[in-house]
Amino acid sequence: VEAMFLAGAFAAAIGFDVVENELVALGFALGAGLAVALVQAHMSHNLTANQFVVGLTLNILVLGLASFLESELDPGVAGRADTDRIPLLADIPLIGEALFDRSWLFHVIWIVIPVCWWLVYRTRWGLELRASGEDPQSADVSGIDVNKRRRQSIYVAGLTAGAGGAYLMLATVGQFEDSLVGGRGFIALAAVIFGGWTLRGTLGGCLLFGVVLSFRLSLPALGYELNGDLLASLPFIITILAMTIFASRVRPPAALAQPFIRGLK
C-alpha cells in the first residue's frame, strides 16, 4: 500500500509537470497505483510468493525508483489544486471548512467510500471476494475463481491508493518529495486492524489517525509548547499501540495472506 501511494504521488507529479492538468495527473496516478497492484497480484496469487515479502520489496523498490527519478522532475513544479467550496455545507460551524472547502480531489472521497462499500457488500463480486478471503476451498467448489477475485481486489486497492497519492501531491503538498507519503500506507493498514476489518471501523481508525497527524500543526498553533520530534513521531506511536492492542482482539479474514492452491488446506 505504501508503494501504491508513493507511485501515485510520483506519477501525479510527472503528469502535472507534463500537461499541467489535474485530471490528467490523477489519471497518471491511477495508472501507477494499478501498475504496482498488478505486480503485487501476479507475484502473490499467480506465483504464490509470500505476500509480506512481495509488499516489502515493492515498498523499497518504488521508494528507490522515485528517489532516483525525482531528478527528472522540474524542481519548481507545483501542483496544488484549487479549493472548491460547497455552498451552505462549508458554512457549518467547526467542520464546514475542514470538510467542504477543499480541493475537488478531496470531494471524490465522498464518492469512493460508498462505491467501495457497495462493491464489497451489495454485489455478487463482493460476496465472491469475501468468500475467497474466508474459505477459499469452499469458494472454489462453488465455481469461484479464487485467485482471480483476490487479484481484482488488489487492483481496486491500487487504484484507490494511487488516487490517495495524487491527493497528497496535488492537494496537500504541491511538490513531490520521496518522503511525501511518510508511512501513511502502514497507517492505513493499522486503521483496518484498528477498525476490526470493517469499513465503518476503518473509517473511525482513519479519523483517529488523522486527528493525531494534525496535532503536529494544530497544537503549536494553539500555543502549546511541545517537542517537535515527539509530535512528528506521535502518529507512529499511536499506530504501534493500536496494533498491539487490537491485532489480537479482532478477527481478520480466515485465509488472509494464505496462498490458494486448489485441493490444499
PDB file of C-alpha atoms in Angstrom:
ATOM      1  CA  VAL A   1       0.000   0.000   0.000  1.00  0.00           C
ATOM      2  CA  GLU A   2       2.869   2.354   0.794  1.00  0.00           C
ATOM      3  CA  ALA A   3       4.339   1.656  -2.657  1.00  0.00           C
ATOM      4  CA  MET A   4       0.980   2.279  -4.340  1.00  0.00           C
ATOM      5  CA  PHE A   5       0.625   5.627  -2.532  1.00  0.00           C
ATOM      6  CA  LEU A   6       4.144   6.723  -3.466  1.00  0.00           C
ATOM      7  CA  ALA A   7       3.831   5.577  -7.075  1.00  0.00           C
ATOM      8  CA  GLY A   8       0.569   7.505  -7.369  1.00  0.00           C
ATOM      9  CA  ALA A   9       2.103  10.662  -5.915  1.00  0.00           C
ATOM     10  CA  PHE A  10       5.148  10.460  -8.179  1.00  0.00           C
ATOM     11  CA  ALA A  11       3.065   9.766 -11.291  1.00  0.00           C
ATOM     12  CA  ALA A  12       0.746  12.666 -10.436  1.00  0.00           C
ATOM     13  CA  ALA A  13       3.773  14.962 -10.210  1.00  0.00           C
ATOM     14  CA  ILE A  14       5.027  13.702 -13.589  1.00  0.00           C
ATOM     15  CA  GLY A  15       1.586  14.085 -15.150  1.00  0.00           C
ATOM     16  CA  PHE A  16       1.138  17.621 -13.880  1.00  0.00           C
ATOM     17  CA  ASP A  17       4.659  18.541 -14.925  1.00  0.00           C
ATOM     18  CA  VAL A  18       3.965  17.336 -18.471  1.00  0.00           C
ATOM     19  CA  VAL A  19       0.480  18.681 -19.154  1.00  0.00           C
ATOM     20  CA  GLU A  20      -0.347  20.920 -16.151  1.00  0.00           C
ATOM     21  CA  ASN A  21      -3.784  19.379 -15.871  1.00  0.00           C
ATOM     22  CA  GLU A  22      -5.028  17.979 -12.573  1.00  0.00           C
ATOM     23  CA  LEU A  23      -7.392  15.452 -14.145  1.00  0.00           C
ATOM     24  CA  VAL A  24      -4.635  14.044 -16.357  1.00  0.00           C
ATOM     25  CA  ALA A  25      -2.303  13.948 -13.358  1.00  0.00           C
ATOM     26  CA  LEU A  26      -4.940  11.924 -11.496  1.00  0.00           C
ATOM     27  CA  GLY A  27      -5.075   9.532 -14.448  1.00  0.00           C
ATOM     28  CA  PHE A  28      -1.299   9.112 -14.257  1.00  0.00           C
ATOM     29  CA  ALA A  29      -1.607   8.364 -10.535  1.00  0.00           C
ATOM     30  CA  LEU A  30      -4.339   5.770 -11.055  1.00  0.00           C
ATOM     31  CA  GLY A  31      -2.202   4.049 -13.679  1.00  0.00           C
ATOM     32  CA  ALA A  32       0.851   3.995 -11.423  1.00  0.00           C
ATOM     33  CA  GLY A  33      -1.082   2.601  -8.452  1.00  0.00           C
ATOM     34  CA  LEU A  34      -2.601  -0.045 -10.703  1.00  0.00           C
ATOM     35  CA  ALA A  35       0.838  -0.965 -12.086  1.00  0.00           C
ATOM     36  CA  VAL A  36       2.148  -1.671  -8.586  1.00  0.00           C
ATOM     37  CA  ALA A  37      -1.026  -3.632  -7.837  1.00  0.00           C
ATOM     38  CA  LEU A  38      -0.527  -5.741 -10.972  1.00  0.00           C
ATOM     39  CA  VAL A  39       2.942  -6.760  -9.799  1.00  0.00           C
ATOM     40  CA  GLN A  40       1.692  -7.474  -6.270  1.00  0.00           C
ATOM     41  CA  ALA A  41      -1.230  -9.542  -7.543  1.00  0.00           C
ATOM     42  CA  HIS A  42       0.844 -11.532 -10.039  1.00  0.00           C
ATOM     43  CA  MET A  43       3.598 -12.330  -7.562  1.00  0.00           C
ATOM     44  CA  SER A  44       1.226 -13.182  -4.714  1.00  0.00           C
ATOM     45  CA  HIS A  45      -1.596 -15.019  -6.474  1.00  0.00           C
ATOM     46  CA  ASN A  46      -0.102 -16.375  -9.684  1.00  0.00           C
ATOM     47  CA  LEU A  47       3.351 -17.274  -8.393  1.00  0.00           C
ATOM     48  CA  THR A  48       2.160 -17.777  -4.757  1.00  0.00           C
ATOM     49  CA  ALA A  49       5.094 -15.786  -3.375  1.00  0.00           C
ATOM     50  CA  ASN A  50       4.924 -14.646   0.239  1.00  0.00           C
ATOM     51  CA  GLN A  51       2.672 -11.588   0.212  1.00  0.00           C
ATOM     52  CA  PHE A  52       4.503  -9.773   3.001  1.00  0.00           C
ATOM     53  CA  VAL A  53       7.877 -10.232   1.298  1.00  0.00           C
ATOM     54  CA  VAL A  54       6.452  -9.019  -2.014  1.00  0.00           C
ATOM     55  CA  GLY A  55       4.888  -5.994  -0.333  1.00  0.00           C
ATOM     56  CA  LEU A  56       8.076  -5.063   1.489  1.00  0.00           C
ATOM     57  CA  THR A  57      10.107  -5.476  -1.708  1.00  0.00           C
ATOM     58  CA  LEU A  58       7.730  -3.250  -3.650  1.00  0.00           C
ATOM     59  CA  ASN A  59       7.876  -0.579  -0.949  1.00  0.00           C
ATOM     60  CA  ILE A  60      11.669  -0.485  -1.161  1.00  0.00           C
ATOM     61  CA  LEU A  61      11.699  -0.702  -4.964  1.00  0.00           C
ATOM     62  CA  VAL A  62       9.234   2.138  -5.551  1.00  0.00           C
ATOM     63  CA  LEU A  63      10.949   4.340  -2.964  1.00  0.00           C
ATOM     64  CA  GLY A  64      14.296   3.780  -4.688  1.00  0.00           C
ATOM     65  CA  LEU A  65      12.870   4.414  -8.155  1.00  0.00           C
ATOM     66  CA  ALA A  66      11.060   7.557  -7.046  1.00  0.00           C
ATOM     67  CA  SER A  67      14.194   8.904  -5.374  1.00  0.00           C
ATOM     68  CA  PHE A  68      16.280   8.170  -8.466  1.00  0.00           C
ATOM     69  CA  LEU A  69      13.776   9.573 -10.958  1.00  0.00           C
ATOM     70  CA  GLU A  70      12.938  12.639  -8.868  1.00  0.00           C
ATOM     71  CA  SER A  71      15.800  14.448 -10.575  1.00  0.00           C
ATOM     72  CA  GLU A  72      13.843  14.157 -13.841  1.00  0.00           C
ATOM     73  CA  LEU A  73      11.156  16.446 -12.435  1.00  0.00           C
ATOM     74  CA  ASP A  74      11.281  20.199 -12.676  1.00  0.00           C
ATOM     75  CA  PRO A  75      12.366  21.159  -9.111  1.00  0.00           C
ATOM     76  CA  GLY A  76       9.922  24.027  -9.151  1.00  0.00           C
ATOM     77  CA  VAL A  77       6.889  22.030 -10.258  1.00  0.00           C
ATOM     78  CA  ALA A  78       3.861  22.922  -8.176  1.00  0.00           C
ATOM     79  CA  GLY A  79       0.560  21.120  -8.498  1.00  0.00           C
ATOM     80  CA  ARG A  80      -1.633  22.481  -5.753  1.00  0.00           C
ATOM     81  CA  ALA A  81      -5.222  22.020  -6.824  1.00  0.00           C
ATOM     82  CA  ASP A  82      -7.595  24.919  -6.248  1.00  0.00           C
ATOM     83  CA  THR A  83     -10.174  24.601  -3.483  1.00  0.00           C
ATOM     84  CA  ASP A  84     -13.823  24.102  -4.408  1.00  0.00           C
ATOM     85  CA  ARG A  85     -16.161  25.465  -1.791  1.00  0.00           C
ATOM     86  CA  ILE A  86     -19.514  23.701  -1.433  1.00  0.00           C
ATOM     87  CA  PRO A  87     -22.127  26.346  -0.577  1.00  0.00           C
ATOM     88  CA  LEU A  88     -24.037  26.021   2.700  1.00  0.00           C
ATOM     89  CA  LEU A  89     -22.138  22.894   3.773  1.00  0.00           C
ATOM     90  CA  ALA A  90     -18.896  24.868   4.021  1.00  0.00           C
ATOM     91  CA  ASP A  91     -20.632  27.267   6.435  1.00  0.00           C
ATOM     92  CA  ILE A  92     -21.296  24.571   9.047  1.00  0.00           C
ATOM     93  CA  PRO A  93     -19.507  25.592  12.266  1.00  0.00           C
ATOM     94  CA  LEU A  94     -16.296  23.795  13.194  1.00  0.00           C
ATOM     95  CA  ILE A  95     -16.311  21.143  10.437  1.00  0.00           C
ATOM     96  CA  GLY A  96     -17.614  23.082   7.435  1.00  0.00           C
ATOM     97  CA  GLU A  97     -14.353  24.474   6.086  1.00  0.00           C
ATOM     98  CA  ALA A  98     -12.413  21.339   7.013  1.00  0.00           C
ATOM     99  CA  LEU A  99     -14.696  19.047   5.018  1.00  0.00           C
ATOM    100  CA  PHE A 100     -16.389  21.156   2.357  1.00  0.00           C
ATOM    101  CA  ASP A 101     -13.909  23.878   1.421  1.00  0.00           C
ATOM    102  CA  ARG A 102     -11.280  21.619  -0.060  1.00  0.00           C
ATOM    103  CA  SER A 103      -9.875  20.524  -3.402  1.00  0.00           C
ATOM    104  CA  TRP A 104     -12.153  18.594  -5.752  1.00  0.00           C
ATOM    105  CA  LEU A 105      -9.842  15.631  -5.170  1.00  0.00           C
ATOM    106  CA  PHE A 106     -10.949  15.598  -1.542  1.00  0.00           C
ATOM    107  CA  HIS A 107     -14.594  15.628  -2.563  1.00  0.00           C
ATOM    108  CA  VAL A 108     -14.003  12.488  -4.635  1.00  0.00           C
ATOM    109  CA  ILE A 109     -13.631  10.645  -1.306  1.00  0.00           C
ATOM    110  CA  TRP A 110     -17.361  11.105  -0.704  1.00  0.00           C
ATOM    111  CA  ILE A 111     -17.945   9.049  -3.853  1.00  0.00           C
ATOM    112  CA  VAL A 112     -15.211   6.436  -3.437  1.00  0.00           C
ATOM    113  CA  ILE A 113     -16.229   5.309   0.062  1.00  0.00           C
ATOM    114  CA  PRO A 114     -19.865   4.369  -0.704  1.00  0.00           C
ATOM    115  CA  VAL A 115     -18.859   2.856  -4.055  1.00  0.00           C
ATOM    116  CA  CYS A 116     -16.337   0.567  -2.330  1.00  0.00           C
ATOM    117  CA  TRP A 117     -18.937  -0.344   0.313  1.00  0.00           C
ATOM    118  CA  TRP A 118     -21.479  -1.159  -2.389  1.00  0.00           C
ATOM    119  CA  LEU A 119     -18.975  -3.266  -4.329  1.00  0.00           C
ATOM    120  CA  VAL A 120     -17.948  -5.345  -1.318  1.00  0.00           C
ATOM    121  CA  TYR A 121     -21.303  -5.756   0.447  1.00  0.00           C
ATOM    122  CA  ARG A 122     -24.008  -5.383  -2.188  1.00  0.00           C
ATOM    123  CA  THR A 123     -22.718  -7.124  -5.316  1.00  0.00           C
ATOM    124  CA  ARG A 124     -22.124 -10.725  -6.332  1.00  0.00           C
ATOM    125  CA  TRP A 125     -18.495  -9.819  -6.948  1.00  0.00           C
ATOM    126  CA  GLY A 126     -18.138  -8.612  -3.371  1.00  0.00           C
ATOM    127  CA  LEU A 127     -19.763 -11.764  -1.988  1.00  0.00           C
ATOM    128  CA  GLU A 128     -17.356 -13.917  -4.002  1.00  0.00           C
ATOM    129  CA  LEU A 129     -14.461 -11.750  -2.871  1.00  0.00           C
ATOM    130  CA  ARG A 130     -15.330 -12.151   0.803  1.00  0.00           C
ATOM    131  CA  ALA A 131     -15.786 -15.880   0.337  1.00  0.00           C
ATOM    132  CA  SER A 132     -12.336 -16.042  -1.267  1.00  0.00           C
ATOM    133  CA  GLY A 133     -10.850 -14.462   1.832  1.00  0.00           C
ATOM    134  CA  GLU A 134     -12.783 -16.510   4.388  1.00  0.00           C
ATOM    135  CA  ASP A 135     -12.950 -20.034   2.926  1.00  0.00           C
ATOM    136  CA  PRO A 136     -11.230 -20.236  -0.469  1.00  0.00           C
ATOM    137  CA  GLN A 137     -11.608 -24.005  -0.841  1.00  0.00           C
ATOM    138  CA  SER A 138     -15.384 -23.816  -0.413  1.00  0.00           C
ATOM    139  CA  ALA A 139     -15.494 -20.824  -2.737  1.00  0.00           C
ATOM    140  CA  ASP A 140     -13.547 -22.811  -5.338  1.00  0.00           C
ATOM    141  CA  VAL A 141     -16.001 -25.707  -5.091  1.00  0.00           C
ATOM    142  CA  SER A 142     -18.798 -23.194  -5.726  1.00  0.00           C
ATOM    143  CA  GLY A 143     -17.178 -22.254  -9.029  1.00  0.00           C
ATOM    144  CA  ILE A 144     -15.462 -19.037  -7.941  1.00  0.00           C
ATOM    145  CA  ASP A 145     -12.051 -18.291  -9.404  1.00  0.00           C
ATOM    146  CA  VAL A 146     -10.447 -17.518  -6.041  1.00  0.00           C
ATOM    147  CA  ASN A 147      -7.113 -16.141  -7.215  1.00  0.00           C
ATOM    148  CA  LYS A 148      -8.825 -14.041  -9.876  1.00  0.00           C
ATOM    149  CA  ARG A 149     -11.078 -12.412  -7.270  1.00  0.00           C
ATOM    150  CA  ARG A 150      -8.109 -11.821  -4.986  1.00  0.00           C
ATOM    151  CA  ARG A 151      -6.145 -10.189  -7.802  1.00  0.00           C
ATOM    152  CA  GLN A 152      -9.097  -7.988  -8.678  1.00  0.00           C
ATOM    153  CA  SER A 153      -9.349  -6.760  -5.098  1.00  0.00           C
ATOM    154  CA  ILE A 154      -5.676  -5.752  -5.229  1.00  0.00           C
ATOM    155  CA  TYR A 155      -6.353  -3.834  -8.445  1.00  0.00           C
ATOM    156  CA  VAL A 156      -9.088  -1.862  -6.658  1.00  0.00           C
ATOM    157  CA  ALA A 157      -6.666  -1.175  -3.812  1.00  0.00           C
ATOM    158  CA  GLY A 158      -4.051   0.013  -6.317  1.00  0.00           C
ATOM    159  CA  LEU A 159      -6.488   2.434  -7.952  1.00  0.00           C
ATOM    160  CA  THR A 160      -7.694   3.917  -4.670  1.00  0.00           C
ATOM    161  CA  ALA A 161      -4.179   4.138  -3.200  1.00  0.00           C
ATOM    162  CA  GLY A 162      -2.950   5.766  -6.416  1.00  0.00           C
ATOM    163  CA  ALA A 163      -5.720   8.343  -6.068  1.00  0.00           C
ATOM    164  CA  GLY A 164      -4.635   8.883  -2.463  1.00  0.00           C
ATOM    165  CA  GLY A 165      -1.093   9.568  -3.644  1.00  0.00           C
ATOM    166  CA  ALA A 166      -2.430  12.069  -6.171  1.00  0.00           C
ATOM    167  CA  TYR A 167      -4.336  13.829  -3.393  1.00  0.00           C
ATOM    168  CA  LEU A 168      -1.201  14.116  -1.260  1.00  0.00           C
ATOM    169  CA  MET A 169       0.746  15.512  -4.188  1.00  0.00           C
ATOM    170  CA  LEU A 170      -1.814  17.819  -5.797  1.00  0.00           C
ATOM    171  CA  ALA A 171      -3.981  18.958  -2.900  1.00  0.00           C
ATOM    172  CA  THR A 172      -1.737  18.807   0.154  1.00  0.00           C
ATOM    173  CA  VAL A 173       1.908  19.455  -0.675  1.00  0.00           C
ATOM    174  CA  GLY A 174       2.052  20.569  -4.300  1.00  0.00           C
ATOM    175  CA  GLN A 175       5.619  19.381  -4.852  1.00  0.00           C
ATOM    176  CA  PHE A 176       6.971  15.856  -4.939  1.00  0.00           C
ATOM    177  CA  GLU A 177       9.389  14.541  -2.347  1.00  0.00           C
ATOM    178  CA  ASP A 178      10.240  10.906  -1.748  1.00  0.00           C
ATOM    179  CA  SER A 179       9.170  11.380   1.881  1.00  0.00           C
ATOM    180  CA  LEU A 180       5.748  12.653   0.809  1.00  0.00           C
ATOM    181  CA  VAL A 181       3.783   9.558   1.818  1.00  0.00           C
ATOM    182  CA  GLY A 182       5.578   9.281   5.153  1.00  0.00           C
ATOM    183  CA  GLY A 183       4.300   5.881   6.263  1.00  0.00           C
ATOM    184  CA  ARG A 184       0.630   6.533   5.505  1.00  0.00           C
ATOM    185  CA  GLY A 185       0.376   3.163   3.776  1.00  0.00           C
ATOM    186  CA  PHE A 186       1.325   1.416   7.005  1.00  0.00           C
ATOM    187  CA  ILE A 187      -1.024   3.679   8.961  1.00  0.00           C
ATOM    188  CA  ALA A 188      -3.845   2.724   6.576  1.00  0.00           C
ATOM    189  CA  LEU A 189      -3.276  -0.964   7.339  1.00  0.00           C
ATOM    190  CA  ALA A 190      -3.216  -0.177  11.055  1.00  0.00           C
ATOM    191  CA  ALA A 191      -6.554   1.622  10.650  1.00  0.00           C
ATOM    192  CA  VAL A 192      -8.039  -1.515   9.077  1.00  0.00           C
ATOM    193  CA  ILE A 193      -6.866  -3.644  12.010  1.00  0.00           C
ATOM    194  CA  PHE A 194      -7.996  -0.985  14.497  1.00  0.00           C
ATOM    195  CA  GLY A 195     -11.410  -0.989  12.817  1.00  0.00           C
ATOM    196  CA  GLY A 196     -11.847  -4.747  13.110  1.00  0.00           C
ATOM    197  CA  TRP A 197     -11.643  -5.314   9.348  1.00  0.00           C
ATOM    198  CA  THR A 198     -14.926  -3.469   8.771  1.00  0.00           C
ATOM    199  CA  LEU A 199     -15.470  -0.388   6.638  1.00  0.00           C
ATOM    200  CA  ARG A 200     -17.174   1.520   9.452  1.00  0.00           C
ATOM    201  CA  GLY A 201     -14.405   0.715  11.907  1.00  0.00           C
ATOM    202  CA  THR A 202     -11.710   1.523   9.378  1.00  0.00           C
ATOM    203  CA  LEU A 203     -13.222   4.961   8.783  1.00  0.00           C
ATOM    204  CA  GLY A 204     -13.135   5.515  12.531  1.00  0.00           C
ATOM    205  CA  GLY A 205      -9.489   4.444  12.615  1.00  0.00           C
ATOM    206  CA  CYS A 206      -8.632   6.801   9.760  1.00  0.00           C
ATOM    207  CA  LEU A 207     -10.317   9.683  11.590  1.00  0.00           C
ATOM    208  CA  LEU A 208      -8.365   8.861  14.745  1.00  0.00           C
ATOM    209  CA  PHE A 209      -5.013   8.744  12.958  1.00  0.00           C
ATOM    210  CA  GLY A 210      -5.931  11.875  11.002  1.00  0.00           C
ATOM    211  CA  VAL A 211      -6.571  13.758  14.230  1.00  0.00           C
ATOM    212  CA  VAL A 212      -3.225  12.576  15.615  1.00  0.00           C
ATOM    213  CA  LEU A 213      -1.461  13.644  12.408  1.00  0.00           C
ATOM    214  CA  SER A 214      -2.995  17.107  12.737  1.00  0.00           C
ATOM    215  CA  PHE A 215      -1.502  17.608  16.213  1.00  0.00           C
ATOM    216  CA  ARG A 216       1.852  18.498  14.677  1.00  0.00           C
ATOM    217  CA  LEU A 217       0.399  21.726  13.297  1.00  0.00           C
ATOM    218  CA  SER A 218      -2.661  22.395  15.450  1.00  0.00           C
ATOM    219  CA  LEU A 219      -1.142  22.134  18.934  1.00  0.00           C
ATOM    220  CA  PRO A 220       1.680  24.680  18.340  1.00  0.00           C
ATOM    221  CA  ALA A 221      -0.874  26.983  16.689  1.00  0.00           C
ATOM    222  CA  LEU A 222      -2.969  26.808  19.867  1.00  0.00           C
ATOM    223  CA  GLY A 223       0.030  27.854  21.938  1.00  0.00           C
ATOM    224  CA  TYR A 224       1.116  24.512  23.351  1.00  0.00           C
ATOM    225  CA  GLU A 225       4.901  24.144  23.541  1.00  0.00           C
ATOM    226  CA  LEU A 226       5.672  20.520  22.761  1.00  0.00           C
ATOM    227  CA  ASN A 227       8.716  18.765  21.356  1.00  0.00           C
ATOM    228  CA  GLY A 228       8.515  18.831  17.551  1.00  0.00           C
ATOM    229  CA  ASP A 229      10.136  15.416  17.159  1.00  0.00           C
ATOM    230  CA  LEU A 230       7.612  13.932  19.576  1.00  0.00           C
ATOM    231  CA  LEU A 231       4.701  15.405  17.616  1.00  0.00           C
ATOM    232  CA  ALA A 232       6.173  14.082  14.357  1.00  0.00           C
ATOM    233  CA  SER A 233       6.520  10.573  15.786  1.00  0.00           C
ATOM    234  CA  LEU A 234       3.145  10.573  17.571  1.00  0.00           C
ATOM    235  CA  PRO A 235       1.168   9.033  14.639  1.00  0.00           C
ATOM    236  CA  PHE A 236       3.548   6.092  14.523  1.00  0.00           C
ATOM    237  CA  ILE A 237       3.461   5.659  18.306  1.00  0.00           C
ATOM    238  CA  ILE A 238      -0.337   5.545  18.154  1.00  0.00           C
ATOM    239  CA  THR A 239      -0.093   3.090  15.229  1.00  0.00           C
ATOM    240  CA  ILE A 240       2.130   0.733  17.238  1.00  0.00           C
ATOM    241  CA  LEU A 241      -0.170   0.986  20.258  1.00  0.00           C
ATOM    242  CA  ALA A 242      -3.239   0.292  18.128  1.00  0.00           C
ATOM    243  CA  MET A 243      -1.585  -2.720  16.518  1.00  0.00           C
ATOM    244  CA  THR A 244      -0.512  -4.026  19.926  1.00  0.00           C
ATOM    245  CA  ILE A 245      -3.960  -3.638  21.473  1.00  0.00           C
ATOM    246  CA  PHE A 246      -6.253  -4.599  18.619  1.00  0.00           C
ATOM    247  CA  ALA A 247      -4.257  -7.043  16.459  1.00  0.00           C
ATOM    248  CA  SER A 248      -5.049  -9.940  18.804  1.00  0.00           C
ATOM    249  CA  ARG A 249      -8.601  -8.835  19.601  1.00  0.00           C
ATOM    250  CA  VAL A 250     -10.118  -8.662  16.127  1.00  0.00           C
ATOM    251  CA  ARG A 251     -10.579 -11.470  13.649  1.00  0.00           C
ATOM    252  CA  PRO A 252      -9.101 -10.946  10.193  1.00  0.00           C
ATOM    253  CA  PRO A 253     -10.353 -12.905   7.169  1.00  0.00           C
ATOM    254  CA  ALA A 254      -9.623 -16.547   7.910  1.00  0.00           C
ATOM    255  CA  ALA A 255      -7.445 -17.075   4.824  1.00  0.00           C
ATOM    256  CA  LEU A 256      -5.662 -13.729   4.940  1.00  0.00           C
ATOM    257  CA  ALA A 257      -2.199 -13.896   3.303  1.00  0.00           C
ATOM    258  CA  GLN A 258      -2.565 -17.623   2.685  1.00  0.00           C
ATOM    259  CA  PRO A 259      -1.840 -18.565  -0.947  1.00  0.00           C
ATOM    260  CA  PHE A 260      -4.637 -20.543  -2.556  1.00  0.00           C
ATOM    261  CA  ILE A 261      -3.738 -23.829  -4.207  1.00  0.00           C
ATOM    262  CA  ARG A 262      -6.664 -25.918  -5.312  1.00  0.00           C
ATOM    263  CA  GLY A 263      -7.171 -29.008  -3.195  1.00  0.00           C
ATOM    264  CA  LEU A 264      -4.813 -27.898  -0.400  1.00  0.00           C
ATOM    265  CA  LYS A 265      -5.967 -26.682   3.005  1.00  0.00           C
TER     266      LYS A 265
END
